[in-house]
């Protein structure tokens, strides 16, 4: 089989169906880990990978890679996605007034939150995207995700898996002055060149983080069109690179992981998602805050670290909010 080109100039911008299908077929991992597999490329994170990752901790410095979860977030209602709604059910005022009904003066506060599972820093589960009615490992989409949730690859299946070696490729720092232009399609050559410039090797089982600087701009200028608008991101042509490097997962500081607008002159929507989630079995993270980590890595002169980023074990969910922690 002739593999699809990794040169964006070779992409036929008039035919997304063919370009997506060729990559889905070429880089499909169905059956690679057995017909009952629910983890996809997360299988690359084994005990040896985690043991080696633990040895990367030399300073004990920790960095949270989460954006905030509050009502002032980026969501604008697309696909009914809203920002978190935080509600108090018991407060200090209630305690002061003695209206909570507790004995001997004890009082307390209690609260809950209502939000889509993908409204801020999060993982896309393997049940999040389908390709022509097929879910990860070739299963029928309707047999995987029902009104009761993801019955096969629910996000809870990876609750103890996403811990290992993290690698940051600061593409924004490598190619620009900390922020890529919206619409810039990051290529396989860009990823390789950035890794070489940073002196880091992307290995099998890595949790790869790619910084575009898009979140940096929102911190300075406000959310704007962060949720769904134009952004730098990975080109569809990086599908082969993502497959051959055998990374376990990938996350970016953007809403959509891949370049937006997408790379076609006719209607298309998130073509790289369509290739890598249901066909490759790759777990994708979005809306990560990579700025402090980028500063820390540059300061220390190393771009690898121990990373813990497990999802909340929400039964049957196709995504999960997270607070990823890098330990340097």
XYZ file of C-alpha atoms in Angstrom, residues 4 13 39 104 145 148 150 211 215 217-218 225 254 256 259 265 296 298 323:
19
model
C -0.779 8.970 1.997
C -8.454 20.296 -0.946
C -7.931 1.341 25.155
C -23.555 21.599 68.891
C -22.855 4.494 22.484
C -27.254 4.921 28.471
C -20.724 4.357 26.015
C 1.643 24.053 22.274
C -4.463 29.826 24.861
C -3.677 34.813 23.304
C -6.963 34.221 25.111
C -13.520 32.661 19.162
C -6.660 24.585 21.486
C -10.095 21.343 18.487
C -6.058 23.147 12.441
C -12.154 24.178 0.190
C 9.382 25.535 33.202
C 12.623 26.179 28.828
C -6.532 18.379 35.950
